[in-house]
Short mmCIF file of C-alpha atoms in Angstrom, two decimals:
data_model
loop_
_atom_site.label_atom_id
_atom_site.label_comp_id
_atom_site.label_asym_id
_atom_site.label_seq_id
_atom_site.Cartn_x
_atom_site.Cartn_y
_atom_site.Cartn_z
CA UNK A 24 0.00 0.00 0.00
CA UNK A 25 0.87 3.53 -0.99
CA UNK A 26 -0.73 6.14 0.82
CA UNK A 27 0.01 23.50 9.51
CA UNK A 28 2.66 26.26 9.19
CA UNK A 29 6.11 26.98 10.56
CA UNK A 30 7.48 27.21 14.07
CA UNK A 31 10.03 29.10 15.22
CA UNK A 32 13.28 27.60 14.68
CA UNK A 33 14.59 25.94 17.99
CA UNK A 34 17.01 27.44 20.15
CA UNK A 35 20.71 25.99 20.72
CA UNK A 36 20.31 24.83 24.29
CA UNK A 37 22.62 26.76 26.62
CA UNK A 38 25.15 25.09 28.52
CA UNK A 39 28.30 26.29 31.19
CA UNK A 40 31.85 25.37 29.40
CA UNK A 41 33.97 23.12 31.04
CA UNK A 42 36.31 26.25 31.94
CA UNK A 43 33.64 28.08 33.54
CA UNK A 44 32.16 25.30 35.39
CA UNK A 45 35.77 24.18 36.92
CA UNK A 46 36.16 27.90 38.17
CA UNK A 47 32.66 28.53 39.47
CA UNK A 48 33.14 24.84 41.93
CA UNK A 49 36.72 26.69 42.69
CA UNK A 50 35.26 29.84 43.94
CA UNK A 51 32.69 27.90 45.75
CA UNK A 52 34.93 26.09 47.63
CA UNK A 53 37.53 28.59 48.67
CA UNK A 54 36.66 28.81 52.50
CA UNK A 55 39.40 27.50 54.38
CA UNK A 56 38.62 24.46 56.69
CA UNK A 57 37.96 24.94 60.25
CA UNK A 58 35.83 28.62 59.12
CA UNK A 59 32.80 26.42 59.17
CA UNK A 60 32.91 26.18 55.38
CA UNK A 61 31.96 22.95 53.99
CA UNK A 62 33.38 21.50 50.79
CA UNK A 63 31.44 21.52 47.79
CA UNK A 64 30.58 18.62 45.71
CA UNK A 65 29.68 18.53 41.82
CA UNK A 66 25.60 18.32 41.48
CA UNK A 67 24.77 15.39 39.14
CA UNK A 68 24.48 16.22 35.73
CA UNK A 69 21.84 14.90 32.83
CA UNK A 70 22.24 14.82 29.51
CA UNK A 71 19.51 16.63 28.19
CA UNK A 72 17.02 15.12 25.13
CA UNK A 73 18.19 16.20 21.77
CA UNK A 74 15.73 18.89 20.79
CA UNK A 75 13.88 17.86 17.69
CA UNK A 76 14.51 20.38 14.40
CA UNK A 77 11.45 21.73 12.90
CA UNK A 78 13.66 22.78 9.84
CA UNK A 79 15.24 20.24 8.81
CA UNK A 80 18.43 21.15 5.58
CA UNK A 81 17.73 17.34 3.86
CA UNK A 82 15.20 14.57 3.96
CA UNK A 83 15.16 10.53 2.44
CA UNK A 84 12.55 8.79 2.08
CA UNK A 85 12.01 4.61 3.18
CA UNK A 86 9.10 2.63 2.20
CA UNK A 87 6.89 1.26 -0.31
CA UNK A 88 4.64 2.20 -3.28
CA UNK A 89 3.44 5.14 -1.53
CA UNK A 90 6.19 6.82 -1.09
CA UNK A 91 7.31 6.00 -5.01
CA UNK A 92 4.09 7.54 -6.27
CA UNK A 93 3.06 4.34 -7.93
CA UNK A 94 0.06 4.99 -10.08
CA UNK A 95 -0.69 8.15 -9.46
CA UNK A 96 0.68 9.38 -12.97
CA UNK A 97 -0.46 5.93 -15.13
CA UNK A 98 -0.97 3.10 -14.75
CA UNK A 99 1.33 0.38 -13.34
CA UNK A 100 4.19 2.53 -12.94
CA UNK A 101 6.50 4.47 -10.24
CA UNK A 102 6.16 8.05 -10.54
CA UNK A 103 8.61 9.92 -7.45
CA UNK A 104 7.73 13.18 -8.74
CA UNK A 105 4.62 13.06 -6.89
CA UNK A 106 6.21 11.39 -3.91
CA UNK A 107 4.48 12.82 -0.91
CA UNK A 108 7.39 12.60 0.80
CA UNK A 109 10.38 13.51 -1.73
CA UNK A 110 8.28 14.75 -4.93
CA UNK A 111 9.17 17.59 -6.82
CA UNK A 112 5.24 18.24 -8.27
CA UNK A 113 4.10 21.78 -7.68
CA UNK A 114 0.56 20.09 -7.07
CA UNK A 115 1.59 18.10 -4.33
CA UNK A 116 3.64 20.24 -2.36
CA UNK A 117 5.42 17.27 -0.82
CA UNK A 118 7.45 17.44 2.47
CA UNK A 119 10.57 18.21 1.42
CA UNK A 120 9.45 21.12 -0.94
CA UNK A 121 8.02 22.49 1.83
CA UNK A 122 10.90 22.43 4.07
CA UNK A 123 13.54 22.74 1.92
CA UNK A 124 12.02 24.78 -1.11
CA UNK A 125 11.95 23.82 -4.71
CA UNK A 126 15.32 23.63 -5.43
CA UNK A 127 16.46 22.48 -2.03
CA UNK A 128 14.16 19.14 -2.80
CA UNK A 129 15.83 18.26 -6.05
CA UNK A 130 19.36 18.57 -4.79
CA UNK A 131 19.18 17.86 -0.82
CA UNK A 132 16.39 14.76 -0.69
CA UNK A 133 16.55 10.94 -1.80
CA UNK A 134 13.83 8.34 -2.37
CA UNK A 135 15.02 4.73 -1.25
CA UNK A 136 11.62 3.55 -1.24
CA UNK A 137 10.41 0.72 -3.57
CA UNK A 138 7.04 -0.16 -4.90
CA UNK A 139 6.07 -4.08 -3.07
CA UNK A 140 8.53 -3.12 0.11
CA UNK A 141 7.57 -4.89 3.20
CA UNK A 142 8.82 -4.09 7.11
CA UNK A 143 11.31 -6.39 6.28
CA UNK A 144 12.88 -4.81 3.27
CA UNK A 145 13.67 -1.69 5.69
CA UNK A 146 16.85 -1.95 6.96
CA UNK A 147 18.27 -2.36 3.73
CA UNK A 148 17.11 0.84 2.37
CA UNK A 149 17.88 2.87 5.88
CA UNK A 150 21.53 1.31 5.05
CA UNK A 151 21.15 2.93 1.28
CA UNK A 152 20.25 6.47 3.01
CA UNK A 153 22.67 6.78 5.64
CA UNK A 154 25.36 7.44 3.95
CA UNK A 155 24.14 11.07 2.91
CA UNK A 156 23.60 11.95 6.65
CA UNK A 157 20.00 12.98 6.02
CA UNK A 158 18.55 15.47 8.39
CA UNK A 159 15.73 13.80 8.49
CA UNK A 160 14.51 10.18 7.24
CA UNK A 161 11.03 9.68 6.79
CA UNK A 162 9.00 6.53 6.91
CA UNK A 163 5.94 4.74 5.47
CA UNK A 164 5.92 1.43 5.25
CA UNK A 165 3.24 -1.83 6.50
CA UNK A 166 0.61 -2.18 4.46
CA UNK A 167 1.74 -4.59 2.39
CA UNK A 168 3.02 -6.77 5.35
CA UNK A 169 -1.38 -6.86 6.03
CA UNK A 170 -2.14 -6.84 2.13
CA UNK A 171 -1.01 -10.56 1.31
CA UNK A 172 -3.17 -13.14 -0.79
CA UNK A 173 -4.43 -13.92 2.36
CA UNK A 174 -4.86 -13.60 6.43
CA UNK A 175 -2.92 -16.22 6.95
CA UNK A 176 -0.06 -14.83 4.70
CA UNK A 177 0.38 -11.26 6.84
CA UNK A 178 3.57 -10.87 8.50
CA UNK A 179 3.68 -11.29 11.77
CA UNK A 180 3.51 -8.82 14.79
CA UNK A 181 6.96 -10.28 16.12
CA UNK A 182 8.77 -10.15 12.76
CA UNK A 183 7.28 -6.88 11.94
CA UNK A 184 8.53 -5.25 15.44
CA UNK A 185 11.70 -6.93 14.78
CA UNK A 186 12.33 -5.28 11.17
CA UNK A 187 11.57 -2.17 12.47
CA UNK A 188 13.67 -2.13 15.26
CA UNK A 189 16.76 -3.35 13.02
CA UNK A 190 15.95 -0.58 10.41
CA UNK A 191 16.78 2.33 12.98
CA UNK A 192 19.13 0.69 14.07
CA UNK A 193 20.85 0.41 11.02
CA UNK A 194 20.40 4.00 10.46
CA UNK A 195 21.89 4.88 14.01
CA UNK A 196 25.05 2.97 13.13
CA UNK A 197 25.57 5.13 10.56
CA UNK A 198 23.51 8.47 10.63
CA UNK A 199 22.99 8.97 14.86
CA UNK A 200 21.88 12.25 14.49
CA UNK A 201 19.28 11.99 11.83
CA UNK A 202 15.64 12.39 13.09
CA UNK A 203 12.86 10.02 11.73
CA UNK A 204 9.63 10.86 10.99
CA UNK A 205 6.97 7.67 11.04
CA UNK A 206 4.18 7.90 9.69
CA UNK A 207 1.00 5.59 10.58
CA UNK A 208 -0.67 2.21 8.19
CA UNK A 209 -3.46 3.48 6.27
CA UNK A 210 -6.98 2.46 7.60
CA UNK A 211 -7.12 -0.50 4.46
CA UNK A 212 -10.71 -1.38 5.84
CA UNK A 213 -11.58 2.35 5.10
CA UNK A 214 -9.99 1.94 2.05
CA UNK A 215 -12.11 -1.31 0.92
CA UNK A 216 -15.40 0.61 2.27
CA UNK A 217 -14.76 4.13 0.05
CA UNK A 218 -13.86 1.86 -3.02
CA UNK A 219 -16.36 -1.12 -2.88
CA UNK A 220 -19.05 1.07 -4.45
CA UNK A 221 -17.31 1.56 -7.40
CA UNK A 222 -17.92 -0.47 -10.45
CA UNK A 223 -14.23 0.30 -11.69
CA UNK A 224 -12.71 -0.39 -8.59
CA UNK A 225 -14.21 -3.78 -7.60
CA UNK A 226 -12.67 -4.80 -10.70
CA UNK A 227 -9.12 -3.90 -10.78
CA UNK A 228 -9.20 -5.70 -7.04
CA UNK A 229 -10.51 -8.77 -8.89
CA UNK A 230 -6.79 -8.74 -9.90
CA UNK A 231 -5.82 -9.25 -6.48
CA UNK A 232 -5.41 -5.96 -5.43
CA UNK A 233 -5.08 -6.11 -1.39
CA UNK A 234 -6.74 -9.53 -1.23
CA UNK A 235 -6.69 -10.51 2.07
CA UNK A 236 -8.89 -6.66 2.63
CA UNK A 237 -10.30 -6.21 -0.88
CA UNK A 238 -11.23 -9.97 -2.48
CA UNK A 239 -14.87 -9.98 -2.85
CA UNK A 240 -15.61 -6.63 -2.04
CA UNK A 241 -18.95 -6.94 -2.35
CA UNK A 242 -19.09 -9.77 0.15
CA UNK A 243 -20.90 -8.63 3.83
CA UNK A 244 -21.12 -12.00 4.88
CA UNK A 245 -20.02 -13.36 8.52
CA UNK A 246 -16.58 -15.03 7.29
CA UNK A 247 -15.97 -12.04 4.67
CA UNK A 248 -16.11 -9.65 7.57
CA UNK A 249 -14.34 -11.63 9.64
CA UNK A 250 -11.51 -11.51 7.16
CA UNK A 251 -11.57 -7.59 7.26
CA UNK A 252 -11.49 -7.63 10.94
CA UNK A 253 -8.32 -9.62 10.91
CA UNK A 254 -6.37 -7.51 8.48
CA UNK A 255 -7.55 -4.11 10.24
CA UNK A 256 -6.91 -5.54 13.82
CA UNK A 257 -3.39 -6.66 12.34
CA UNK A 258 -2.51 -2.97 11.08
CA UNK A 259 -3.71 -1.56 14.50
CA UNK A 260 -0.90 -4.06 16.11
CA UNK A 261 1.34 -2.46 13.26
CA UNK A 262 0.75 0.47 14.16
CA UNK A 263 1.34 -0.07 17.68
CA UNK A 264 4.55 -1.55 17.19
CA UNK A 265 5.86 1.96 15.43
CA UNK A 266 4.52 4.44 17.93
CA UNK A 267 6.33 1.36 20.86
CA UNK A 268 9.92 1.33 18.67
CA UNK A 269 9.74 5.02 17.78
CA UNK A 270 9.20 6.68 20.91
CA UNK A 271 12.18 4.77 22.35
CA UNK A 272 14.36 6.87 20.75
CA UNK A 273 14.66 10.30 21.25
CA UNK A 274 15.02 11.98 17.60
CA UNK A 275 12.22 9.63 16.01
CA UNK A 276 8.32 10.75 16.19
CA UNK A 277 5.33 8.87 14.97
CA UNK A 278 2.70 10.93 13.66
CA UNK A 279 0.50 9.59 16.46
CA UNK A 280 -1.98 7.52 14.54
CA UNK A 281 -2.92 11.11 12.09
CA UNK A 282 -2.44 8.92 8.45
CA UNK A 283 -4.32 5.62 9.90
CA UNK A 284 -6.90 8.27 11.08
CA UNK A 285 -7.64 10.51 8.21
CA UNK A 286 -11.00 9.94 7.11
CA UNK A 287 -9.85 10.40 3.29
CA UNK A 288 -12.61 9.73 0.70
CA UNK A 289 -12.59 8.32 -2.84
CA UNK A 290 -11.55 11.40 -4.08
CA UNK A 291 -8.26 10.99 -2.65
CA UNK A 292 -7.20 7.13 -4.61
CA UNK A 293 -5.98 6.67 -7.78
CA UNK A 294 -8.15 6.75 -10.98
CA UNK A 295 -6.21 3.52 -11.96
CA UNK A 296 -6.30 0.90 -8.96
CA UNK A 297 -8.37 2.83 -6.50
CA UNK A 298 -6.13 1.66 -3.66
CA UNK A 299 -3.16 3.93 -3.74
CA UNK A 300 -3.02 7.65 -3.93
CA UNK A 301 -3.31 9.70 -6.70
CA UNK A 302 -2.26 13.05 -6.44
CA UNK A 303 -4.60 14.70 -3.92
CA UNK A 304 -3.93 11.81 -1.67
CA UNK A 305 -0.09 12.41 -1.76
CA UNK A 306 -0.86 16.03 -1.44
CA UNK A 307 -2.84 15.23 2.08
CA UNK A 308 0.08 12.96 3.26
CA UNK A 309 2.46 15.73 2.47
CA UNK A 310 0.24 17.97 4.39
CA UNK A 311 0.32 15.58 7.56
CA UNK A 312 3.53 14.94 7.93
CA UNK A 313 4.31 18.73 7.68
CA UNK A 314 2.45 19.60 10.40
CA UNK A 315 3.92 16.65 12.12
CA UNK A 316 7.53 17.41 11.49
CA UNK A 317 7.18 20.95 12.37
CA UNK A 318 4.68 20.87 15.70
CA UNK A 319 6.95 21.95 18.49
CA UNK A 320 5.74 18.85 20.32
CA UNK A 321 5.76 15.17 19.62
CA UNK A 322 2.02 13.82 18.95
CA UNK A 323 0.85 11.62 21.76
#
C-alpha cells in the first residue's frame, strides 16, 4: 500500500563550558577548613534530550509504493515526482518542498523507497540512506506486510517489530543524528469501504489488489467480515509496534496515529487501482507529515 505552518526555529540549548564550570566549583569552595565552610561537591548532571529540528536542511525517504508515487501518474508505474514525501510536483507540495524549497528538494532529498517493500525490506534501504547523513529520514511502510493473498499470509507482529527495530538501528550505526519521521498504516478497511461502491474499482481488485482486505468486495457475509477484521486488527498491532519502537528513541516521532486516522474519501485514490493515492492523496500525506515534522511537540 501507498498512501500547519512553521514554528520558530529551535534554540541551541545553553550550557556552562567546562572552563567556567571548573572555576565557578573553585570559587565555591575557597573557604578554608575549620571557618565552618563545607566543601562543595559537583551536582549530578543529565544529559539533556536532543531537541527535535522543525527545519530540517535534507530529507530521504524509506518505504513502499506510496512513497514512489506508484500509479498516481499511469498506470502500473512508479512516478517519485509526486512522492508525498520527496516529490518535486508543484501540485503536491510534498514534504521536502516544503521544508527545503523547490530547489532544495531536487538537490538535498533521496527516495530509497520501492514499490512491493515490506517491514522487512527496511533496513536495507535505511543502510542505502545513511550514507548522505540525512537530516531527516522519513517513513511509510506496512501495508503490504497486512495486504497478502491472504490472512494467513500477513507478517507477523513479532517479525514486523523486529524489522523495524533493526531498520533504525541500522540508520543509528551510521547516521545517529538523523531524526525520523513515522508515519501511521493506512486504515485499508476504510480503504475497501470508500472503493467497494465503485464499479471500476471492484474490478481492478478482482486482480488481487489487497486480497486478504479487498477480495470480494462486495461480500458482507459473517466469514468475509471476519476476514476484514483480521487484516484491520493486524494494522492496529502495526501500528502499535511503530509508535512502541519510535518513541524509544529520542530523535524519532510517529505521527501519532494522524495517516491511519484521516478519514480520506474516494476522491483521494488513484483513478487507476483505486487503492493507492493519486495526487490529492499524496498532497494530504504531504500535508500531515508537515504539520507533524514541524509541531513543536511530539504527537501523543
Amino acid at each position: 500500500m501507498r498512501w500547519l505552518r512553521r514554528s520558530g526555529r529551535p534554540r541551541a540549548a545553553r550550557g556552562v563550558s567546562a572552563a567556567c564550570a571548573a572555576a565557578l566549583l573553585a570559587l565555591a569552595g575557597c573557604g578554608a577548613p575549620g571557618h565552618g565552610a563545607q566543601p562543595h561537591r559537583p551536582r549530578a548532571t543529565h544529559s539533556a534530550a536532543p531537541v527535535w529540528n522543525t527545519r530540517p536542511g535534507s530529507l530521504a525517504a524509506v518505504g513502499d509504493s506510496i512513497t514512489r508515487g506508484f500509479d498516481a501518474c499511469g498506470l502500473l508505474s512508479d512516478c517519485p515526482a509526486v512522492s508525498w514525501s520527496t516529490g518535486t510536483d508543484a501540485s503536491v507540495d510534498s514534504l521536502a518542498v516544503r521544508l527545503l524549497g523547490a530547489a532544495g528538494a531536487r538537490k538535498h532529498s533521496w527516495n530509497a523507497a520501492r514499490s512491493g517493500a515490506r517491514m522487512a525490506d527496511l533496513p536495507a534501504q535505511m543502510a542505502e540512506v545513511a550514507p548522505h547523513r540525512p537530516a531527516l529520514v522519513t517513513v511509510l511502510a506496512g501495508a503490504n506486510d497486512a495486504c497478502r493473498p491472504s490472512v494467513s499470509g500477513m507478517t507477523q507482529v513479532a517479525a514486523f517489530r523486529a524489522s523495524f527495530t533493526a531498520a533504525l538501528r541500522r540508520l543509528r550505526a551510521a547516521s545517529p543524528s538523523s531524526q525520523v519521521y513515522v508515519a501511521s498504516v493506512p486504515d485499508l478497511r476504510r480503504l475497501w469501504s470508500q472503493g467497494r461502491a465503485n464499479p471500476l474499482g471492484r474490478e481492478v481488485w478482482k486482480l488481487g489488489i489487497c486480497a486478504s482486505m479487498l477480495k470480494d468486495a462486495s461480500n458482507a457475509g459473517p466469514a468475509a467480515t471476519r476476514r476484514r477484521q483480521a487484516v484491520y486488527d493486524r494494522v492496529v498491532a502495526y501500528n502499535g509496534v511503530l509508535r512502541d519502537v519510535c518513541g524509544r528513541d529520542p530523535r524519532c516521532r510517529y505521527d501519532g496515529g494522524a495517516v491511519f486516522d484521516y478519514r480520506f474519501s474516494a476522491a483521494l485514490l488513484s483513478p487507476w487501482d483505486w487503492f493507492h493515492p493519486g495526487r490529492p492523496g499524496q498532497g494530504k500525506l504531504a500535508e500531515i507529515a508537515y504539520t507533524r515534522v514541524t509541531a513543536a511537540r511530539a504527537a501523543p
